[in-house]
C-alpha cells in the first residue's frame, strides 16, 4: 500500500462520492497530534473560481498547478500556531512549534485514506502562503500550510527513486 501510493497531478473529470470524501476527512480527524492539541483545520474547496485562484499562486513551474485547478476537490491544510509543542504559552522543546509535524501526519492520513479509496492526491507546499490566507479568508493567527488536490487518477506515474534501506536506517547508534 505504501509503495503503491504516488503523487497524482492529473485527475479524471469525475466527481468524488460524498462517502469517499467523508472517509478522507475522517482520516484527518483521527491523526495523532502533540498532546492531542489538534492544531489542524481544513478548508475544503469545490468551487472552481477558488481552485483557479489558488492554482495561480503556486511557485513558477510548479508541476501541480493544473492539479489544483482541475481536481474535483482541493483540501487546504491550515494550522493554529503556538499550540503544538507549547505549554503555558512557551515552546517546551528546542524545536519550537510542532504544527508542521502534526499537519504532516494529518496530510499523510488523508493521502493514504484517499489511496485506499482509489483516489489520488498530491501534497503541494510551494506556493505563496500569505496569498492563500487571503484567498481563503483564514484568520491571522492561522497559517495555510499545504494544498492537497484530490480526485480519480488520470495517470500512473512510476515511483521516484528512494534511498536504500542502508542509507535510511542505522542500528543502535548513528
Ligand atoms: C511537504 C511536501 C511538499 C510538496 N510540495 C509539492 C509541490 O509544491 N508541488 C508538487 O508537484 N509536488 C509536491 N510534493 C510532492 C513530492 O514531489 C512527492 O511526494 C515526491 O516527489 C515523491 O513522489 P511520490 O509522492 O509519488 O512518492 C510535496 C511533497 C511534500 C511531502
mmCIF file of C-alpha atoms and ligand atoms in Angstrom:
data_model
loop_
_atom_site.group_PDB
_atom_site.id
_atom_site.type_symbol
_atom_site.label_atom_id
_atom_site.label_comp_id
_atom_site.label_asym_id
_atom_site.label_seq_id
_atom_site.Cartn_x
_atom_site.Cartn_y
_atom_site.Cartn_z
ATOM 1 C CA UNK A 1 0.000 0.000 0.000
ATOM 2 C CA UNK A 2 2.726 2.491 0.947
ATOM 3 C CA UNK A 3 4.856 1.602 -2.056
ATOM 4 C CA UNK A 4 1.887 1.997 -4.434
ATOM 5 C CA UNK A 5 0.760 5.499 -3.410
ATOM 6 C CA UNK A 6 2.068 8.124 -5.860
ATOM 7 C CA UNK A 7 1.684 11.854 -6.154
ATOM 8 C CA UNK A 8 -1.082 12.331 -8.726
ATOM 9 C CA UNK A 9 -1.113 15.561 -10.737
ATOM 10 C CA UNK A 10 -3.795 14.733 -13.351
ATOM 11 C CA UNK A 11 -7.357 13.760 -12.491
ATOM 12 C CA UNK A 12 -10.343 12.353 -14.355
ATOM 13 C CA UNK A 13 -13.339 14.654 -14.806
ATOM 14 C CA UNK A 14 -15.275 12.627 -12.258
ATOM 15 C CA UNK A 15 -16.902 13.802 -9.055
ATOM 16 C CA UNK A 16 -15.850 12.225 -5.764
ATOM 17 C CA UNK A 17 -18.618 10.370 -3.927
ATOM 18 C CA UNK A 18 -19.586 12.085 -0.667
ATOM 19 C CA UNK A 19 -18.894 8.884 1.345
ATOM 20 C CA UNK A 20 -15.345 8.710 -0.007
ATOM 21 C CA UNK A 21 -14.663 12.356 0.738
ATOM 22 C CA UNK A 22 -16.042 11.818 4.248
ATOM 23 C CA UNK A 23 -13.640 8.885 4.764
ATOM 24 C CA UNK A 24 -10.694 11.066 3.765
ATOM 25 C CA UNK A 25 -11.769 13.835 6.152
ATOM 26 C CA UNK A 26 -12.407 11.325 8.929
ATOM 27 C CA UNK A 27 -8.849 10.032 8.492
ATOM 28 C CA UNK A 28 -7.653 13.590 9.060
ATOM 29 C CA UNK A 29 -9.712 13.878 12.233
ATOM 30 C CA UNK A 30 -8.060 10.797 13.740
ATOM 31 C CA UNK A 31 -4.445 11.760 13.113
ATOM 32 C CA UNK A 32 -2.240 11.863 16.216
ATOM 33 C CA UNK A 33 -1.088 15.273 17.445
ATOM 34 C CA UNK A 34 1.099 16.746 20.155
ATOM 35 C CA UNK A 35 -0.729 16.156 23.485
ATOM 36 C CA UNK A 36 -3.870 15.805 21.344
ATOM 37 C CA UNK A 37 -3.773 19.565 20.721
ATOM 38 C CA UNK A 38 -5.260 19.057 17.203
ATOM 39 C CA UNK A 39 -3.963 22.338 15.813
ATOM 40 C CA UNK A 40 -5.039 21.398 12.280
ATOM 41 C CA UNK A 41 -8.034 22.846 10.423
ATOM 42 C CA UNK A 42 -9.106 22.046 6.866
ATOM 43 C CA UNK A 43 -10.757 24.200 4.225
ATOM 44 C CA UNK A 44 -12.367 22.005 1.555
ATOM 45 C CA UNK A 45 -12.794 23.680 -1.813
ATOM 46 C CA UNK A 46 -15.170 22.588 -4.528
ATOM 47 C CA UNK A 47 -15.783 25.991 -6.157
ATOM 48 C CA UNK A 48 -13.947 26.348 -9.459
ATOM 49 C CA UNK A 49 -13.144 30.032 -9.005
ATOM 50 C CA UNK A 50 -11.359 29.432 -5.695
ATOM 51 C CA UNK A 51 -9.402 26.482 -7.119
ATOM 52 C CA UNK A 52 -8.334 28.670 -10.024
ATOM 53 C CA UNK A 53 -7.213 31.480 -7.701
ATOM 54 C CA UNK A 54 -5.148 29.002 -5.679
ATOM 55 C CA UNK A 55 -3.595 27.456 -8.770
ATOM 56 C CA UNK A 56 -2.289 30.914 -9.726
ATOM 57 C CA UNK A 57 -0.271 31.379 -6.520
ATOM 58 C CA UNK A 58 1.818 28.221 -6.849
ATOM 59 C CA UNK A 59 5.543 28.704 -7.400
ATOM 60 C CA UNK A 60 6.547 29.262 -11.043
ATOM 61 C CA UNK A 61 6.756 25.942 -12.921
ATOM 62 C CA UNK A 62 5.201 24.057 -10.014
ATOM 63 C CA UNK A 63 4.141 20.769 -11.650
ATOM 64 C CA UNK A 64 0.979 20.693 -9.513
ATOM 65 C CA UNK A 65 -0.611 23.932 -10.841
ATOM 66 C CA UNK A 66 -3.090 22.165 -13.126
ATOM 67 C CA UNK A 67 -3.827 19.620 -10.413
ATOM 68 C CA UNK A 68 -5.006 22.422 -8.109
ATOM 69 C CA UNK A 69 -7.074 23.990 -10.898
ATOM 70 C CA UNK A 70 -8.697 20.815 -12.202
ATOM 71 C CA UNK A 71 -9.127 18.448 -9.250
ATOM 72 C CA UNK A 72 -12.778 17.978 -8.261
ATOM 73 C CA UNK A 73 -11.862 18.699 -4.631
ATOM 74 C CA UNK A 74 -8.956 20.649 -3.135
ATOM 75 C CA UNK A 75 -8.241 20.403 0.579
ATOM 76 C CA UNK A 76 -6.181 23.129 2.210
ATOM 77 C CA UNK A 77 -4.429 22.229 5.437
ATOM 78 C CA UNK A 78 -4.241 25.057 7.976
ATOM 79 C CA UNK A 79 -2.634 25.360 11.409
ATOM 80 C CA UNK A 80 -3.434 27.138 14.606
ATOM 81 C CA UNK A 81 0.055 28.244 15.689
ATOM 82 C CA UNK A 82 1.741 28.123 19.131
ATOM 83 C CA UNK A 83 -0.300 25.173 20.370
ATOM 84 C CA UNK A 84 1.616 22.075 19.333
ATOM 85 C CA UNK A 85 4.766 21.668 21.431
ATOM 86 C CA UNK A 86 3.708 24.558 23.674
ATOM 87 C CA UNK A 87 2.922 24.543 27.374
ATOM 88 C CA UNK A 88 1.580 27.660 29.131
ATOM 89 C CA UNK A 89 2.350 29.710 26.024
ATOM 90 C CA UNK A 90 6.008 28.560 25.773
ATOM 91 C CA UNK A 91 7.637 26.112 23.411
ATOM 92 C CA UNK A 92 8.920 23.251 25.548
ATOM 93 C CA UNK A 93 11.432 21.771 23.112
ATOM 94 C CA UNK A 94 14.260 23.372 21.200
ATOM 95 C CA UNK A 95 12.357 22.552 18.026
ATOM 96 C CA UNK A 96 9.701 25.180 18.732
ATOM 97 C CA UNK A 97 6.266 24.886 17.141
ATOM 98 C CA UNK A 98 5.392 21.331 16.113
ATOM 99 C CA UNK A 99 2.479 22.328 13.838
ATOM 100 C CA UNK A 100 4.318 21.277 10.686
ATOM 101 C CA UNK A 101 4.795 17.821 12.161
ATOM 102 C CA UNK A 102 1.173 17.456 13.231
ATOM 103 C CA UNK A 103 -0.115 18.731 9.902
ATOM 104 C CA UNK A 104 2.177 16.311 8.100
ATOM 105 C CA UNK A 105 0.528 13.446 9.966
ATOM 106 C CA UNK A 106 -2.955 14.733 9.122
ATOM 107 C CA UNK A 107 -1.972 15.115 5.485
ATOM 108 C CA UNK A 108 -0.437 11.668 5.189
ATOM 109 C CA UNK A 109 -3.511 10.126 6.867
ATOM 110 C CA UNK A 110 -5.665 11.818 4.214
ATOM 111 C CA UNK A 111 -3.408 10.765 1.348
ATOM 112 C CA UNK A 112 -3.403 7.126 2.468
ATOM 113 C CA UNK A 113 -7.163 7.095 3.072
ATOM 114 C CA UNK A 114 -7.646 8.586 -0.406
ATOM 115 C CA UNK A 115 -5.331 5.979 -1.902
ATOM 116 C CA UNK A 116 -7.242 3.142 -0.273
ATOM 117 C CA UNK A 117 -10.456 4.550 -1.836
ATOM 118 C CA UNK A 118 -8.880 4.586 -5.307
ATOM 119 C CA UNK A 119 -8.349 8.359 -5.203
ATOM 120 C CA UNK A 120 -5.155 10.269 -5.942
ATOM 121 C CA UNK A 121 -3.600 13.247 -4.166
ATOM 122 C CA UNK A 122 -0.525 15.422 -4.338
ATOM 123 C CA UNK A 123 0.767 17.430 -1.392
ATOM 124 C CA UNK A 124 1.559 20.985 -2.523
ATOM 125 C CA UNK A 125 3.840 23.138 -0.354
ATOM 126 C CA UNK A 126 5.474 25.547 -2.813
ATOM 127 C CA UNK A 127 3.074 28.496 -3.070
ATOM 128 C CA UNK A 128 2.534 31.972 -1.656
ATOM 129 C CA UNK A 129 1.170 31.165 1.786
ATOM 130 C CA UNK A 130 0.055 34.729 2.568
ATOM 131 C CA UNK A 131 -1.923 34.939 -0.660
ATOM 132 C CA UNK A 132 -3.552 31.623 0.167
ATOM 133 C CA UNK A 133 -4.611 33.004 3.525
ATOM 134 C CA UNK A 134 -6.220 35.996 1.794
ATOM 135 C CA UNK A 135 -8.000 33.918 -0.855
ATOM 136 C CA UNK A 136 -9.426 31.562 1.767
ATOM 137 C CA UNK A 137 -10.148 34.320 4.334
ATOM 138 C CA UNK A 138 -8.163 32.486 7.015
ATOM 139 C CA UNK A 139 -7.690 34.489 10.269
ATOM 140 C CA UNK A 140 -4.253 35.967 11.042
ATOM 141 C CA UNK A 141 -3.496 33.556 13.873
ATOM 142 C CA UNK A 142 -3.591 30.618 11.458
ATOM 143 C CA UNK A 143 -1.193 29.519 8.719
ATOM 144 C CA UNK A 144 -2.166 27.864 5.466
ATOM 145 C CA UNK A 145 0.479 25.155 5.148
ATOM 146 C CA UNK A 146 -0.399 22.787 2.329
ATOM 147 C CA UNK A 147 -2.808 22.383 -0.575
ATOM 148 C CA UNK A 148 -3.954 18.860 -1.410
ATOM 149 C CA UNK A 149 -5.878 18.280 -4.652
ATOM 150 C CA UNK A 150 -7.955 15.097 -4.626
ATOM 151 C CA UNK A 151 -9.525 13.158 -7.481
ATOM 152 C CA UNK A 152 -9.581 9.982 -9.530
ATOM 153 C CA UNK A 153 -6.099 9.479 -11.048
ATOM 154 C CA UNK A 154 -5.744 10.010 -14.784
ATOM 155 C CA UNK A 155 -2.147 8.745 -14.956
ATOM 156 C CA UNK A 156 0.073 6.154 -13.316
ATOM 157 C CA UNK A 157 3.464 7.725 -12.553
ATOM 158 C CA UNK A 158 6.394 5.418 -11.966
ATOM 159 C CA UNK A 159 7.851 5.584 -8.461
ATOM 160 C CA UNK A 160 10.601 8.157 -7.886
ATOM 161 C CA UNK A 161 13.770 6.570 -6.518
ATOM 162 C CA UNK A 162 14.072 6.187 -2.764
ATOM 163 C CA UNK A 163 17.141 5.961 -0.503
ATOM 164 C CA UNK A 164 18.302 2.420 0.101
ATOM 165 C CA UNK A 165 17.463 0.860 3.460
ATOM 166 C CA UNK A 166 21.145 1.155 4.426
ATOM 167 C CA UNK A 167 21.118 4.905 3.741
ATOM 168 C CA UNK A 168 17.914 5.395 5.699
ATOM 169 C CA UNK A 169 18.370 3.198 8.735
ATOM 170 C CA UNK A 170 21.177 2.922 11.268
ATOM 171 C CA UNK A 171 21.058 0.431 14.108
ATOM 172 C CA UNK A 172 21.805 1.117 17.767
ATOM 173 C CA UNK A 173 23.761 4.326 17.128
ATOM 174 C CA UNK A 174 24.223 6.758 14.268
HETATM 175 C C1 LIG B 1 5.851 18.747 2.184
HETATM 176 C C2 LIG B 1 5.711 18.416 0.711
HETATM 177 C C3 LIG B 1 5.586 19.438 -0.225
HETATM 178 C C4 LIG B 1 5.416 19.140 -1.574
HETATM 179 N N1 LIG B 1 5.225 20.162 -2.467
HETATM 180 C C5 LIG B 1 4.995 19.871 -3.767
HETATM 181 C C6 LIG B 1 4.713 20.911 -4.686
HETATM 182 O O1 LIG B 1 4.686 22.103 -4.361
HETATM 183 N N2 LIG B 1 4.458 20.554 -5.987
HETATM 184 C C7 LIG B 1 4.451 19.251 -6.393
HETATM 185 O O2 LIG B 1 4.197 18.999 -7.566
HETATM 186 N N3 LIG B 1 4.721 18.234 -5.535
HETATM 187 C C8 LIG B 1 4.979 18.497 -4.239
HETATM 188 N N4 LIG B 1 5.216 17.495 -3.349
HETATM 189 C C9 LIG B 1 5.172 16.066 -3.807
HETATM 190 C C10 LIG B 1 6.593 15.453 -3.887
HETATM 191 O O3 LIG B 1 7.260 15.985 -5.002
HETATM 192 C C11 LIG B 1 6.467 13.909 -3.967
HETATM 193 O O4 LIG B 1 5.850 13.429 -2.805
HETATM 194 C C12 LIG B 1 7.839 13.238 -4.122
HETATM 195 O O5 LIG B 1 8.429 13.595 -5.343
HETATM 196 C C13 LIG B 1 7.744 11.705 -4.060
HETATM 197 O O6 LIG B 1 6.854 11.206 -5.042
HETATM 198 P P1 LIG B 1 5.624 10.279 -4.624
HETATM 199 O O7 LIG B 1 4.736 11.081 -3.727
HETATM 200 O O8 LIG B 1 4.932 9.892 -5.903
HETATM 201 O O9 LIG B 1 6.166 9.065 -3.908
HETATM 202 C C14 LIG B 1 5.396 17.774 -1.997
HETATM 203 C C15 LIG B 1 5.519 16.748 -1.045
HETATM 204 C C16 LIG B 1 5.668 17.061 0.287
HETATM 205 C C17 LIG B 1 5.749 15.921 1.299
#
